Amino acid sequence: MSDRIRINLVEGSVAFCFSRDAAQSLRTAIDNLMEGMRAIATAKASGSQISPQAVMEYQHVGEVFLEVFCNPNIWPNPYAAKVLLTVRDESIRLTTEAELSRLIEDLNAFIDAP
């Protein structure tokens, strides 16, 4: 069963049908991204060599195609990070940036909703 998720963007928002399982999968991908960002921050703080972290390239095909991309190596911290978000179906395609912290909030609200 799919519910509607609303993702708030820098200007405006986008809402589309999304399943709870897909939301959990996206949350797992974001958790892995955050681990990479923490590894970068820890290396910077200790002055040690920073090893490049893997980019997040999440894709989901359902009633719409959703792609979320983020390169953790270019952002100073998770609070400044943005993701490239693509939502499309047969009649429309939206590609824009979204703040990572806001995406996490929206995703958690969707997952925690009754």
Coordinates of C-alpha atoms in Angstrom, one line a residue:
M1 CA 0.0 0.0 0.0
S2 CA 1.3 3.5 -0.9
D3 CA 0.7 6.7 1.0
R4 CA 1.6 10.2 -0.1
I5 CA 4.9 11.6 1.0
R6 CA 5.5 15.3 0.9
I7 CA 9.1 16.5 0.5
N8 CA 9.8 20.1 1.2
L9 CA 12.2 21.8 -1.1
V10 CA 14.1 25.0 -0.8
E11 CA 11.2 26.7 -2.6
G12 CA 7.9 24.7 -2.5
S13 CA 7.3 21.0 -2.1
V14 CA 6.5 17.9 -4.0
A15 CA 4.1 15.1 -3.0
F16 CA 3.8 11.7 -4.5
C17 CA 2.7 8.1 -3.7
F18 CA 5.4 6.2 -1.8
S19 CA 5.3 2.9 0.1
R20 CA 6.5 2.5 3.7
D21 CA 8.9 -0.2 2.5
A22 CA 10.5 2.2 0.0
A23 CA 10.7 4.9 2.8
Q24 CA 12.6 2.4 5.0
S25 CA 14.9 1.6 2.2
L26 CA 15.6 5.3 1.6
R27 CA 16.1 5.8 5.3
T28 CA 18.8 3.0 5.3
A29 CA 20.5 4.7 2.3
I30 CA 20.5 8.0 4.1
D31 CA 21.9 6.4 7.3
N32 CA 24.8 5.0 5.3
L33 CA 25.4 8.4 3.8
M34 CA 25.4 10.0 7.2
E35 CA 28.0 7.4 8.4
G36 CA 30.2 8.5 5.5
M37 CA 29.8 12.2 6.4
R38 CA 30.6 11.4 10.0
A39 CA 33.8 9.6 8.9
I40 CA 34.8 12.7 6.9
A41 CA 34.1 15.0 9.8
T42 CA 36.1 12.7 12.2
A43 CA 39.1 12.6 9.9
K44 CA 39.0 16.4 9.5
A45 CA 38.8 16.9 13.2
S46 CA 41.7 14.6 13.9
G47 CA 43.8 15.9 11.1
S48 CA 44.2 12.5 9.5
Q49 CA 43.9 11.6 5.8
I50 CA 40.4 11.8 4.5
S51 CA 39.4 8.8 2.4
P52 CA 36.7 9.5 -0.2
Q53 CA 33.3 8.2 0.8
A54 CA 30.8 6.5 -1.5
V55 CA 28.1 8.7 -3.0
M56 CA 24.5 7.9 -2.3
E57 CA 22.5 7.0 -5.4
Y58 CA 19.1 5.8 -4.3
Q59 CA 16.5 4.8 -6.9
H60 CA 12.9 3.6 -6.5
V61 CA 10.5 2.7 -9.2
G62 CA 6.8 2.7 -8.1
E63 CA 3.9 4.8 -9.2
V64 CA 6.7 7.4 -9.9
F65 CA 10.4 7.1 -10.4
L66 CA 12.4 8.6 -7.5
E67 CA 16.1 9.2 -7.5
V68 CA 18.1 10.8 -4.7
F69 CA 21.8 11.5 -5.2
C70 CA 24.3 13.0 -2.8
N71 CA 28.1 13.2 -2.8
P72 CA 29.2 13.4 0.9
N73 CA 32.7 14.4 -0.1
I74 CA 31.7 18.0 -1.2
W75 CA 29.8 19.1 1.9
P76 CA 31.4 20.4 5.1
N77 CA 28.8 18.7 7.3
P78 CA 25.4 17.0 7.1
Y79 CA 23.5 20.2 8.0
A80 CA 24.9 22.0 4.9
A81 CA 24.4 19.0 2.6
K82 CA 21.9 19.0 -0.2
V83 CA 20.7 16.1 -2.4
L84 CA 19.7 16.1 -6.0
L85 CA 16.1 14.9 -6.2
T86 CA 14.4 13.6 -9.3
V87 CA 10.7 12.6 -9.4
R88 CA 9.2 11.6 -12.7
D89 CA 6.4 9.7 -14.3
E90 CA 5.3 9.4 -17.9
S91 CA 4.0 13.0 -18.0
I92 CA 6.3 15.1 -15.8
R93 CA 9.9 15.2 -14.6
L94 CA 11.1 17.3 -11.6
T95 CA 14.8 17.6 -10.9
T96 CA 15.8 19.9 -8.0
E97 CA 17.9 20.3 -4.9
A98 CA 16.6 19.5 -1.5
E99 CA 18.3 20.1 1.9
L100 CA 19.4 16.7 3.4
S101 CA 18.3 17.7 6.9
R102 CA 14.8 18.6 5.6
L103 CA 14.5 15.4 3.6
I104 CA 15.4 13.4 6.7
E105 CA 12.7 15.3 8.7
D106 CA 10.1 14.7 6.0
L107 CA 11.0 11.0 5.6
N108 CA 10.8 10.5 9.4
A109 CA 7.4 12.2 9.6
F110 CA 6.1 10.0 6.8
I111 CA 7.4 6.8 8.4
D112 CA 6.1 7.7 11.8
A113 CA 2.7 8.8 10.6
P114 CA -0.2 6.4 11.6

